[in-house]
PDB file of C-alpha atoms in Angstrom:
ATOM      1  CA  MET P   1     -69.195  51.722  66.687  1.00 76.00           C
ATOM      2  CA  THR P   2     -67.977  48.155  66.167  1.00 85.00           C
ATOM      3  CA  LEU P   3     -64.295  47.698  65.679  1.00 87.00           C
ATOM      4  CA  SER P   4     -62.181  44.761  64.515  1.00 90.00           C
ATOM      5  CA  ILE P   5     -59.658  45.553  67.286  1.00 94.00           C
ATOM      6  CA  ARG P   6     -60.141  42.839  69.883  1.00 88.00           C
ATOM      7  CA  ASN P   7     -58.002  44.161  72.614  1.00 97.00           C
ATOM      8  CA  GLN P   8     -60.056  46.889  74.289  1.00 96.00           C
ATOM      9  CA  LEU P   9     -59.100  47.548  77.929  1.00 96.00           C
ATOM     10  CA  PRO P  10     -61.134  50.010  80.096  1.00 97.00           C
ATOM     11  CA  GLY P  11     -59.437  52.485  82.356  1.00 98.00           C
ATOM     12  CA  ASN P  12     -59.150  56.162  83.427  1.00 98.00           C
ATOM     13  CA  VAL P  13     -56.597  58.766  82.421  1.00 98.00           C
ATOM     14  CA  THR P  14     -54.210  59.599  85.357  1.00 98.00           C
ATOM     15  CA  ALA P  15     -51.808  61.906  83.533  1.00 98.00           C
ATOM     16  CA  ILE P  16     -51.233  63.675  80.320  1.00 98.00           C
ATOM     17  CA  THR P  17     -47.764  64.965  79.233  1.00 98.00           C
ATOM     18  CA  PRO P  18     -48.061  67.184  76.169  1.00 97.00           C
ATOM     19  CA  GLY P  19     -45.170  67.553  73.720  1.00 96.00           C
ATOM     20  CA  GLU P  20     -44.846  69.585  70.473  1.00 97.00           C
ATOM     21  CA  VAL P  21     -46.943  67.265  68.368  1.00 96.00           C
ATOM     22  CA  MET P  22     -47.474  64.076  70.463  1.00 98.00           C
ATOM     23  CA  ALA P  23     -48.542  63.648  74.048  1.00 98.00           C
ATOM     24  CA  THR P  24     -48.192  60.709  76.385  1.00 98.00           C
ATOM     25  CA  VAL P  25     -51.295  59.662  78.294  1.00 98.00           C
ATOM     26  CA  LYS P  26     -51.023  57.575  81.340  1.00 98.00           C
ATOM     27  CA  VAL P  27     -53.942  55.205  81.891  1.00 98.00           C
ATOM     28  CA  ARG P  28     -54.820  53.290  85.012  1.00 98.00           C
ATOM     29  CA  LEU P  29     -56.562  50.190  83.651  1.00 97.00           C
ATOM     30  CA  ASP P  30     -59.516  48.691  85.565  1.00 97.00           C
ATOM     31  CA  GLY P  31     -57.310  45.738  86.489  1.00 96.00           C
ATOM     32  CA  GLY P  32     -54.931  48.200  88.321  1.00 97.00           C
ATOM     33  CA  GLN P  33     -52.060  48.267  85.794  1.00 97.00           C
ATOM     34  CA  ASP P  34     -50.749  51.546  84.362  1.00 98.00           C
ATOM     35  CA  ILE P  35     -50.003  51.866  80.666  1.00 98.00           C
ATOM     36  CA  ILE P  36     -48.804  54.820  78.483  1.00 98.00           C
ATOM     37  CA  ALA P  37     -50.291  55.617  75.175  1.00 98.00           C
ATOM     38  CA  ALA P  38     -48.593  58.039  72.782  1.00 98.00           C
ATOM     39  CA  ILE P  39     -51.115  59.928  70.767  1.00 98.00           C
ATOM     40  CA  THR P  40     -51.267  63.355  69.002  1.00 98.00           C
ATOM     41  CA  ARG P  41     -51.957  66.416  70.950  1.00 97.00           C
ATOM     42  CA  GLU P  42     -54.825  67.014  68.477  1.00 97.00           C
ATOM     43  CA  ALA P  43     -56.304  63.671  69.414  1.00 98.00           C
ATOM     44  CA  VAL P  44     -56.068  64.551  73.209  1.00 98.00           C
ATOM     45  CA  LYS P  45     -58.037  67.655  72.430  1.00 98.00           C
ATOM     46  CA  GLU P  46     -60.608  66.074  70.083  1.00 98.00           C
ATOM     47  CA  LEU P  47     -61.347  63.291  72.581  1.00 98.00           C
ATOM     48  CA  GLY P  48     -61.602  65.802  75.416  1.00 98.00           C
ATOM     49  CA  LEU P  49     -59.143  63.900  77.541  1.00 98.00           C
ATOM     50  CA  ALA P  50     -58.182  65.077  80.989  1.00 98.00           C
ATOM     51  CA  GLU P  51     -57.232  63.513  84.352  1.00 98.00           C
ATOM     52  CA  GLY P  52     -60.126  61.206  85.341  1.00 98.00           C
ATOM     53  CA  SER P  53     -61.471  60.687  81.764  1.00 98.00           C
ATOM     54  CA  ALA P  54     -62.798  57.219  81.187  1.00 98.00           C
ATOM     55  CA  VAL P  55     -61.148  55.655  78.179  1.00 98.00           C
ATOM     56  CA  ARG P  56     -60.692  52.270  76.451  1.00 97.00           C
ATOM     57  CA  ALA P  57     -57.111  51.360  75.314  1.00 97.00           C
ATOM     58  CA  LEU P  58     -57.236  49.773  71.927  1.00 98.00           C
ATOM     59  CA  VAL P  59     -54.478  47.515  70.641  1.00 98.00           C
ATOM     60  CA  LYS P  60     -54.337  45.384  67.532  1.00 98.00           C
ATOM     61  CA  SER P  61     -53.418  41.759  68.208  1.00 98.00           C
ATOM     62  CA  THR P  62     -50.439  42.053  65.861  1.00 97.00           C
ATOM     63  CA  GLU P  63     -48.936  44.778  67.996  1.00 98.00           C
ATOM     64  CA  VAL P  64     -48.908  42.474  71.195  1.00 98.00           C
ATOM     65  CA  SER P  65     -45.613  40.761  71.760  1.00 98.00           C
ATOM     66  CA  LEU P  66     -45.109  38.078  74.342  1.00 98.00           C
ATOM     67  CA  ALA P  67     -42.221  37.202  76.745  1.00 98.00           C
ATOM     68  CA  THR P  68     -42.053  34.596  79.311  1.00 98.00           C
ATOM     69  CA  ALA P  69     -40.792  37.146  81.986  1.00 97.00           C
ATOM     70  CA  ALA P  70     -40.405  40.843  82.383  1.00 95.00           C
ATOM     71  CA  VAL P  71     -37.815  42.403  80.126  1.00 96.00           C
ATOM     72  CA  GLU P  72     -35.256  44.912  81.248  1.00 96.00           C
ATOM     73  CA  GLY P  73     -33.165  47.169  79.103  1.00 96.00           C
ATOM     74  CA  LEU P  74     -35.940  47.626  76.634  1.00 95.00           C
ATOM     75  CA  SER P  75     -37.680  50.716  75.310  1.00 96.00           C
ATOM     76  CA  ILE P  76     -41.184  49.164  75.459  1.00 96.00           C
ATOM     77  CA  ARG P  77     -42.759  50.681  78.659  1.00 90.00           C
ATOM     78  CA  ASN P  78     -45.923  48.635  78.638  1.00 98.00           C
ATOM     79  CA  GLN P  79     -45.394  45.252  80.088  1.00 97.00           C
ATOM     80  CA  LEU P  80     -48.581  43.595  81.345  1.00 98.00           C
ATOM     81  CA  PRO P  81     -48.125  40.218  83.172  1.00 98.00           C
ATOM     82  CA  GLY P  82     -50.742  37.477  82.532  1.00 98.00           C
ATOM     83  CA  THR P  83     -51.497  33.923  81.959  1.00 98.00           C
ATOM     84  CA  VAL P  84     -52.120  32.190  78.699  1.00 98.00           C
ATOM     85  CA  GLY P  85     -55.775  31.206  78.456  1.00 98.00           C
ATOM     86  CA  ASP P  86     -55.726  29.603  75.038  1.00 98.00           C
ATOM     87  CA  VAL P  87     -53.489  28.930  71.987  1.00 98.00           C
ATOM     88  CA  ALA P  88     -54.790  28.400  68.513  1.00 98.00           C
ATOM     89  CA  THR P  89     -52.204  27.642  65.804  1.00 96.00           C
ATOM     90  CA  GLY P  90     -52.495  27.612  62.144  1.00 94.00           C
ATOM     91  CA  GLY P  91     -49.850  26.890  59.438  1.00 94.00           C
ATOM     92  CA  ALA P  92     -47.594  29.879  60.115  1.00 97.00           C
ATOM     93  CA  MET P  93     -49.331  32.026  62.811  1.00 98.00           C
ATOM     94  CA  ALA P  94     -50.984  31.659  66.188  1.00 98.00           C
ATOM     95  CA  SER P  95     -53.532  33.527  68.236  1.00 98.00           C
ATOM     96  CA  VAL P  96     -52.713  33.568  71.928  1.00 98.00           C
ATOM     97  CA  LYS P  97     -55.300  34.732  74.446  1.00 98.00           C
ATOM     98  CA  VAL P  98     -53.671  36.187  77.623  1.00 98.00           C
ATOM     99  CA  THR P  99     -55.747  36.817  80.716  1.00 98.00           C
ATOM    100  CA  VAL P 100     -54.490  39.918  82.493  1.00 97.00           C
ATOM    101  CA  PRO P 101     -56.027  41.607  85.567  1.00 95.00           C
ATOM    102  CA  GLY P 102     -59.331  43.259  84.451  1.00 91.00           C
ATOM    103  CA  GLY P 103     -59.344  41.736  80.995  1.00 93.00           C
ATOM    104  CA  GLU P 104     -58.050  39.670  78.159  1.00 97.00           C
ATOM    105  CA  LEU P 105     -55.512  40.445  75.314  1.00 98.00           C
ATOM    106  CA  THR P 106     -55.055  38.575  72.213  1.00 98.00           C
ATOM    107  CA  ALA P 107     -51.528  38.316  70.592  1.00 98.00           C
ATOM    108  CA  ALA P 108     -50.977  37.336  66.973  1.00 98.00           C
ATOM    109  CA  ILE P 109     -47.539  35.774  66.865  1.00 98.00           C
ATOM    110  CA  THR P 110     -45.789  33.122  64.726  1.00 98.00           C
ATOM    111  CA  LYS P 111     -46.327  29.425  65.328  1.00 98.00           C
ATOM    112  CA  ASP P 112     -42.582  29.158  65.764  1.00 98.00           C
ATOM    113  CA  ALA P 113     -42.697  31.655  68.598  1.00 98.00           C
ATOM    114  CA  VAL P 114     -45.330  29.609  70.416  1.00 98.00           C
ATOM    115  CA  THR P 115     -43.067  26.574  70.115  1.00 97.00           C
ATOM    116  CA  ASP P 116     -39.916  28.362  71.015  1.00 98.00           C
ATOM    117  CA  LEU P 117     -41.504  29.932  74.168  1.00 98.00           C
ATOM    118  CA  ASP P 118     -43.354  26.725  75.018  1.00 98.00           C
ATOM    119  CA  LEU P 119     -46.569  28.572  75.347  1.00 98.00           C
ATOM    120  CA  THR P 120     -49.621  26.441  76.625  1.00 98.00           C
ATOM    121  CA  ARG P 121     -52.751  27.106  78.580  1.00 98.00           C
ATOM    122  CA  GLY P 122     -51.627  28.353  82.045  1.00 98.00           C
ATOM    123  CA  SER P 123     -48.194  29.557  81.015  1.00 98.00           C
ATOM    124  CA  SER P 124     -47.109  32.849  82.720  1.00 98.00           C
ATOM    125  CA  VAL P 125     -46.284  35.556  80.116  1.00 98.00           C
ATOM    126  CA  VAL P 126     -45.770  39.294  79.858  1.00 98.00           C
ATOM    127  CA  ALA P 127     -47.619  41.126  77.083  1.00 98.00           C
ATOM    128  CA  LEU P 128     -45.406  43.888  75.509  1.00 98.00           C
ATOM    129  CA  ILE P 129     -47.010  46.869  73.904  1.00 98.00           C
ATOM    130  CA  LYS P 130     -45.219  49.972  72.543  1.00 98.00           C
ATOM    131  CA  SER P 131     -46.875  53.221  73.706  1.00 98.00           C
ATOM    132  CA  THR P 132     -47.168  54.338  69.986  1.00 98.00           C
ATOM    133  CA  GLU P 133     -49.288  51.278  69.266  1.00 98.00           C
ATOM    134  CA  ILE P 134     -52.035  52.005  71.781  1.00 98.00           C
ATOM    135  CA  SER P 135     -54.938  53.990  70.583  1.00 98.00           C
ATOM    136  CA  LEU P 136     -57.489  55.542  72.919  1.00 98.00           C
ATOM    137  CA  ALA P 137     -61.275  55.807  72.766  1.00 97.00           C
ATOM    138  CA  ALA P 138     -63.242  58.196  75.045  1.00 97.00           C
ATOM    139  CA  VAL P 139     -66.184  56.522  76.688  1.00 95.00           C
TER     140      VAL P 139
END
């Protein structure tokens, strides 16, 4: 299946914490980072997820925020450090490619944010992704 979601990071499930309706799934990405995805318990079952399962973490570029350093006091658990590889700006929006260990993420942010954060090729950034915005695909 071909998807329009450009952000697809491979990894393996390291833990599943079931809840009443939702579950959190901890994934060790191939680059060594840990992320948390919040998906339904039904999805965990349908995908046949268990510890050790190979997955791809899928994130729409509009759900990736950028910061110039790690952020404390924030409910967003997934903070992936990286380096800006490319910035393409349009009239109002920008596409920022961020190289992270083991892959690349694209963030769709405003052109003003690029200016305010002074983002250029080589800038250090942290990609912020809410756990509820990460989908998983079994591989």
